[in-house]
Tab-separated table of C-alpha atoms in Angstrom:
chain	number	residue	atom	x	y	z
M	1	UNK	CA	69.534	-77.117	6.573
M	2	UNK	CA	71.328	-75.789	3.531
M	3	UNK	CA	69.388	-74.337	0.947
M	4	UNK	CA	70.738	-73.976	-2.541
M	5	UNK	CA	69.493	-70.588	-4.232
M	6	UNK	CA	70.991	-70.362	-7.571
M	7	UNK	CA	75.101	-70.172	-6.922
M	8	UNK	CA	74.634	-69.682	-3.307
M	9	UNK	CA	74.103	-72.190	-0.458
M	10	UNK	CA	72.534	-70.559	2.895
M	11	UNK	CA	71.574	-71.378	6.156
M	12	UNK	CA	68.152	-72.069	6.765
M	13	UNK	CA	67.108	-73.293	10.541
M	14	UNK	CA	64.517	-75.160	11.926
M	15	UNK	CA	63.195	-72.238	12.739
M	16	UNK	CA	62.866	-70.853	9.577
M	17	UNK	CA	61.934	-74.252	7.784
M	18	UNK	CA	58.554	-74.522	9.953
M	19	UNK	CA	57.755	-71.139	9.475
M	20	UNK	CA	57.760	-71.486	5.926
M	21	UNK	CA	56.356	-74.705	6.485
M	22	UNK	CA	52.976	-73.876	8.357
M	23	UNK	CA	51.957	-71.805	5.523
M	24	UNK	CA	50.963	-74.439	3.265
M	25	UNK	CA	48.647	-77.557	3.817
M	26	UNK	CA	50.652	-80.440	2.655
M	27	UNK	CA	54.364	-81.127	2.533
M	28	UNK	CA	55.406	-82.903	-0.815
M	29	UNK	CA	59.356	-84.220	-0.996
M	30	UNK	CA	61.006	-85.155	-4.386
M	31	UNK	CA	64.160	-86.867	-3.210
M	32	UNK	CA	67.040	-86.840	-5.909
M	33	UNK	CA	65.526	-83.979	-7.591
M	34	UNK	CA	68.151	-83.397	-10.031
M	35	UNK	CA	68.123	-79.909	-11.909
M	36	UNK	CA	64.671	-79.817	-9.643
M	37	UNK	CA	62.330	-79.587	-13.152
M	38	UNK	CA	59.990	-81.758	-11.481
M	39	UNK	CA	59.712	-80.534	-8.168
M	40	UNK	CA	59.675	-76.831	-10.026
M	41	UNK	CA	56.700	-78.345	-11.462
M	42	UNK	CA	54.692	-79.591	-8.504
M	43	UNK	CA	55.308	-76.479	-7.045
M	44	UNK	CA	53.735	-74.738	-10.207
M	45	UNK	CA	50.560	-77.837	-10.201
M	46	UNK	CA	50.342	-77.836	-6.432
M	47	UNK	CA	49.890	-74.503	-4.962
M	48	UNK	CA	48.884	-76.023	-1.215
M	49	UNK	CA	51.846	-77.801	-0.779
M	50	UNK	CA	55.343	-77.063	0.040
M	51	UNK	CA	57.784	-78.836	-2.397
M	52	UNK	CA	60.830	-79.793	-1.066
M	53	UNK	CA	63.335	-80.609	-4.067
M	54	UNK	CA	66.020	-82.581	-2.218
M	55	UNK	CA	69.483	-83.737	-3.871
M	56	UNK	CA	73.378	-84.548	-2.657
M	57	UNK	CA	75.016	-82.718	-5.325
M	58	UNK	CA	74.383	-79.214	-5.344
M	59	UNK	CA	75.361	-77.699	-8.263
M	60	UNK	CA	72.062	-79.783	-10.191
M	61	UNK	CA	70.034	-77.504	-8.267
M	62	UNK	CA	71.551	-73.914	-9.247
M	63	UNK	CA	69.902	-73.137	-12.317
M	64	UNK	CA	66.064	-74.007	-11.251
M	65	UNK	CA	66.837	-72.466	-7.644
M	66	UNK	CA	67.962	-69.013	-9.269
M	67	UNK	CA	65.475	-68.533	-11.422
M	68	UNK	CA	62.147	-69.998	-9.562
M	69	UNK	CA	59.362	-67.752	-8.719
M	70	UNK	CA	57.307	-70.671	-6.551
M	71	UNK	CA	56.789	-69.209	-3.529
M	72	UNK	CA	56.275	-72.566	-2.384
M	73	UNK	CA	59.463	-74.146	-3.065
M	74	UNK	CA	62.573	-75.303	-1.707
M	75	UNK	CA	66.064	-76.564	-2.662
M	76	UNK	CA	68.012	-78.329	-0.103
M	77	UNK	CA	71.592	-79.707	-0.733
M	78	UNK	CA	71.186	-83.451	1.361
M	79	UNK	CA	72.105	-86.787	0.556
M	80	UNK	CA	69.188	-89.246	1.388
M	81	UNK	CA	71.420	-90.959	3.675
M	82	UNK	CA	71.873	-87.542	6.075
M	83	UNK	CA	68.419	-85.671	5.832
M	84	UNK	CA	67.867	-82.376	7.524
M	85	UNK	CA	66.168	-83.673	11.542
M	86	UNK	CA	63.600	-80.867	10.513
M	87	UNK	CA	62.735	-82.463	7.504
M	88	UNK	CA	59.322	-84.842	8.584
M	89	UNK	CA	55.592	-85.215	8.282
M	90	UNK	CA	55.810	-85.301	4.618
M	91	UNK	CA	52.787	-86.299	3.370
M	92	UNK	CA	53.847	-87.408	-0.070
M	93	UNK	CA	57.275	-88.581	-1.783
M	94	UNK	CA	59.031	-88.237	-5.290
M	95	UNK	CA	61.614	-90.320	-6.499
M	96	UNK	CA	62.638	-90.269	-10.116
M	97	UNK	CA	64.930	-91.757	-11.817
M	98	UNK	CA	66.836	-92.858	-8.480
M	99	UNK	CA	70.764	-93.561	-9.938
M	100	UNK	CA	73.708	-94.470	-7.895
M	101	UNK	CA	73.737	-95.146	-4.079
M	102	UNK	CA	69.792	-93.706	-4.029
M	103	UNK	CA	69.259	-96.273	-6.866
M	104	UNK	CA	70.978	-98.845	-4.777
M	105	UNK	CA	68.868	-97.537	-1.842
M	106	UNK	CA	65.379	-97.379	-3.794
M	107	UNK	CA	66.138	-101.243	-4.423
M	108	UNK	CA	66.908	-101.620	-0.124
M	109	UNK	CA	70.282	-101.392	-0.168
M	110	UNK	CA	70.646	-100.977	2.986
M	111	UNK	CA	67.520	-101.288	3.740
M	112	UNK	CA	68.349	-98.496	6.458
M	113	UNK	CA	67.083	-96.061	3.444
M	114	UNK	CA	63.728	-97.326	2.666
M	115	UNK	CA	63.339	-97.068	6.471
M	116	UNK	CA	64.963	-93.477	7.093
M	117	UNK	CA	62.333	-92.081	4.319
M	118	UNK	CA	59.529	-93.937	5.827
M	119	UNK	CA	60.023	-92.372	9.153
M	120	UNK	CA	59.877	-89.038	7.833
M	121	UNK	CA	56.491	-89.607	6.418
M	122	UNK	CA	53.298	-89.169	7.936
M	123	UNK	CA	51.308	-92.547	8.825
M	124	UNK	CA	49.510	-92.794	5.179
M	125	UNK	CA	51.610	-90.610	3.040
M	126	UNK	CA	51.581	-91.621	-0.543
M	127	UNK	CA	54.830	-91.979	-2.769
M	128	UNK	CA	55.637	-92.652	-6.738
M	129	UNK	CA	58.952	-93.949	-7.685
M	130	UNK	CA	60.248	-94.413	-11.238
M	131	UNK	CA	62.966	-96.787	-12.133
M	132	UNK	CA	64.818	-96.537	-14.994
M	133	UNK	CA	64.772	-99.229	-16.406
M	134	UNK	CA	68.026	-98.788	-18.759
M	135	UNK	CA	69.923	-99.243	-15.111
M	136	UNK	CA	69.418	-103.053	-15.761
M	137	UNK	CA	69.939	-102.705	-19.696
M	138	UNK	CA	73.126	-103.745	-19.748
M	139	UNK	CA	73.406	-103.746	-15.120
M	140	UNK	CA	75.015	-101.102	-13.307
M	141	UNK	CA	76.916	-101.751	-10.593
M	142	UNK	CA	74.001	-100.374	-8.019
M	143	UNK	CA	71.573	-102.533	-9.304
M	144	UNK	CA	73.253	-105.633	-7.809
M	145	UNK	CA	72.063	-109.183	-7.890
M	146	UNK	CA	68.648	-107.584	-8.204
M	147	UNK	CA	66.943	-108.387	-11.748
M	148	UNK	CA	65.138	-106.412	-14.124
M	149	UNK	CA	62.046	-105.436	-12.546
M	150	UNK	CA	58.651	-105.550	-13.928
M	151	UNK	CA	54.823	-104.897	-12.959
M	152	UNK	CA	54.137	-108.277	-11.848
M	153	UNK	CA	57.943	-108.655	-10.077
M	154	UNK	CA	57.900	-105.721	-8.348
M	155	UNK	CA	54.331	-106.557	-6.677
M	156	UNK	CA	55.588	-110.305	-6.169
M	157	UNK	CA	59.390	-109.650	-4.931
M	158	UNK	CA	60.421	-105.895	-3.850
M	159	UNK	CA	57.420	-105.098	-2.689
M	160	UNK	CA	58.326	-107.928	0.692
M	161	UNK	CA	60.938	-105.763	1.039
M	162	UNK	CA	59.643	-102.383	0.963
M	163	UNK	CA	56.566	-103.609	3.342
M	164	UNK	CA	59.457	-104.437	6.244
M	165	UNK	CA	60.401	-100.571	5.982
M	166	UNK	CA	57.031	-99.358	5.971
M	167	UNK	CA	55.981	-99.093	2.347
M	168	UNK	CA	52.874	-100.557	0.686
M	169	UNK	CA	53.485	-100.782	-2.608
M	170	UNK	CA	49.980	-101.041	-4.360
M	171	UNK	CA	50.610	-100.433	-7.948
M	172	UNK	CA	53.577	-100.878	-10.451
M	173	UNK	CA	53.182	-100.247	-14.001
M	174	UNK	CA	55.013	-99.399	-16.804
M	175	UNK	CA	54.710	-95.403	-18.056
M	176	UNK	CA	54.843	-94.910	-21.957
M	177	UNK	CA	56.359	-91.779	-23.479
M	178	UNK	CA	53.175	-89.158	-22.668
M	179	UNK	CA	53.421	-90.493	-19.096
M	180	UNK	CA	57.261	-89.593	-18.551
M	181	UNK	CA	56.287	-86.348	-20.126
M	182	UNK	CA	54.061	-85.650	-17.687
M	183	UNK	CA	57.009	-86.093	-14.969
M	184	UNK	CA	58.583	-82.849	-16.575
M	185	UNK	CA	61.891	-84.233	-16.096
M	186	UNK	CA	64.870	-83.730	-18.036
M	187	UNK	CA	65.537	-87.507	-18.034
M	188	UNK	CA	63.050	-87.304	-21.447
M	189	UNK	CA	65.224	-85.475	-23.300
M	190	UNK	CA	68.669	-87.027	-22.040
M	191	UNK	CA	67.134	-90.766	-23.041
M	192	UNK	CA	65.445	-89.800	-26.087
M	193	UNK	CA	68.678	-88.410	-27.303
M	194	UNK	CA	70.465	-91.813	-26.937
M	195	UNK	CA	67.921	-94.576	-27.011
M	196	UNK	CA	65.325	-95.485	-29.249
M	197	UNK	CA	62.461	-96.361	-26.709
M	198	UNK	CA	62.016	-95.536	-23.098
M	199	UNK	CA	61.831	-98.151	-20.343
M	200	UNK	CA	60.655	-96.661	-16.893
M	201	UNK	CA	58.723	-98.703	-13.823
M	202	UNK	CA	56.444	-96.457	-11.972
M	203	UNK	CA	55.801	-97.627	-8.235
M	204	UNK	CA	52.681	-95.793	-6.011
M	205	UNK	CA	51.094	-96.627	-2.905
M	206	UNK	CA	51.192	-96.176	0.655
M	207	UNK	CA	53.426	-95.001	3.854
M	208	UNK	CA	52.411	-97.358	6.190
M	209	UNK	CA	54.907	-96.740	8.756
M	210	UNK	CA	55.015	-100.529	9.897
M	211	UNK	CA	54.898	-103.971	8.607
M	212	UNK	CA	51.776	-105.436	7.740
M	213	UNK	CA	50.682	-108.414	8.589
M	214	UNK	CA	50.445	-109.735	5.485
M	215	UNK	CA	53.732	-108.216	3.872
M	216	UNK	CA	53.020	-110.010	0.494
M	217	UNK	CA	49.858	-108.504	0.188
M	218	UNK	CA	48.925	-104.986	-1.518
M	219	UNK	CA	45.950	-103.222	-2.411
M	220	UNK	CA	44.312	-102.556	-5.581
M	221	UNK	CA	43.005	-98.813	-4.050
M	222	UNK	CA	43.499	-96.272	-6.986
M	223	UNK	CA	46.217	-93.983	-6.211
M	224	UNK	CA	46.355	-89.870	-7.444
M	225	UNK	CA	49.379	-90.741	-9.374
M	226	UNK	CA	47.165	-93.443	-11.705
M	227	UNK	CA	45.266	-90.731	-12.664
M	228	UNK	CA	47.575	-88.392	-13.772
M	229	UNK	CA	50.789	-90.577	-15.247
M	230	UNK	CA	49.556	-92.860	-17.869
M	231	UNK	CA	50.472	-96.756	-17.952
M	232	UNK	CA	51.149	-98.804	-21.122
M	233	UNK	CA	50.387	-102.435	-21.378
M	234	UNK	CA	52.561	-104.769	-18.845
M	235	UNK	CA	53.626	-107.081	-21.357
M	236	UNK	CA	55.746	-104.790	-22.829
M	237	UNK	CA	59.628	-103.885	-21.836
């Protein structure tokens, strides 16, 4: 396992990683992490859990990684499509603002992604995504044939697709300004300084681990990220 600290990138075995690991309760994962704000910031709201802050390009994660005094936090330098073996039984996933071949991924392509991340999961871990909605505003190329999605799409048409890799998708909602504050992400500041409104699709629910029977089908459960990311009204884009 690599792990970025500030301008170095070290060696950090299996070994080492489960040592670490069995001092905390839960293991949380934000995939893409970016400059790592956010997972800096679970570590800081979630002192039981080990935060894993996972991204392919490693300079993003120097600056948080140099200067962060979470005990209970890691940088490792991965692409989604090659995680660490050691890296499983995480019993909740991040992923923000997914862009380029994670984007692609996040919307299961290849599906092989979706699937990879659900295997690492403990049966019943619970995930958030957030889509950036600008990705579709004019496309991308990752995007694909897939259109813009919204609350009632994404419960009607990805979420098939997610339930053959093991996900339960069992909310989707759009988050308003206060709630992408609350992601402490610099994605805020890098939209609000070229757009006049922000567009994001938050996605929560469920690892299943296997297809359900009814793959159309999700729950209306409440999910911890409900209650702490605030929704707008779905009518609005």
């Amino acid at each position: 396992m690599r792990q970025v600290r500030g301008k170095k990138v070290v060696e950090l075995s299996g070994e080492q990683f489960q040592a670490h690991r069995a001092r905390y309760r839960r293991l949380l994962v934000d995939v893409g992490t970016g400059d790592g704000k956010h997972a800096y910031h679970l570590a800081r709201t979630e002192p039981d859990a080990l935060v894993v802050g996972l991204d392919a390009a490693k300079d993003n994660l120097r600056k948080v990684s140099g200067r962060t005094d979470a005990a209970n936090l890691l940088f490792l330098w991965a692409a989604v499509e090659q995680l660490p073996a050691e890296l499983r039984a995480i019993d909740e996933l991040h992923v923000l603002m997914p862009w380029g071949s994670l984007l692609r991924g996040m919307l299961g392509e290849p599906p092989a992604v979706l699937a990879g991340l659900a295997a690492r999961c403990t049966p019943g871990a619970r995930f958030l995504i957030t889509l950036n909605l600008h990705a579709w505003r004019p496309p991308v190329p990752e995007v694909g044939g897939h259109p813009e999605p919204t609350p009632d799409s994404a419960q009607a048409d990805l979420a098939a697709g997610y339930a053959r890799a093991g996900w339960a998708i069992e909310r989707a909602w759009y988050l308003d300004e206060a709630g992408i504050a609350e992601l402490a992400t610099s994605w805020t500041r890098r939209l609000n300084s070229s757009r006049d409104r922000l567009a994001v699709l938050a996605l929560a629910g469920t690892i299943t681990g296997q297809q359900p029977a009814d793959a159309g089908h999700t729950s209306e459960v409440a999910n911890r990220a409900a209650a702490v990311y605030p929704e707008t009204d779905s009518t609005n884009s």
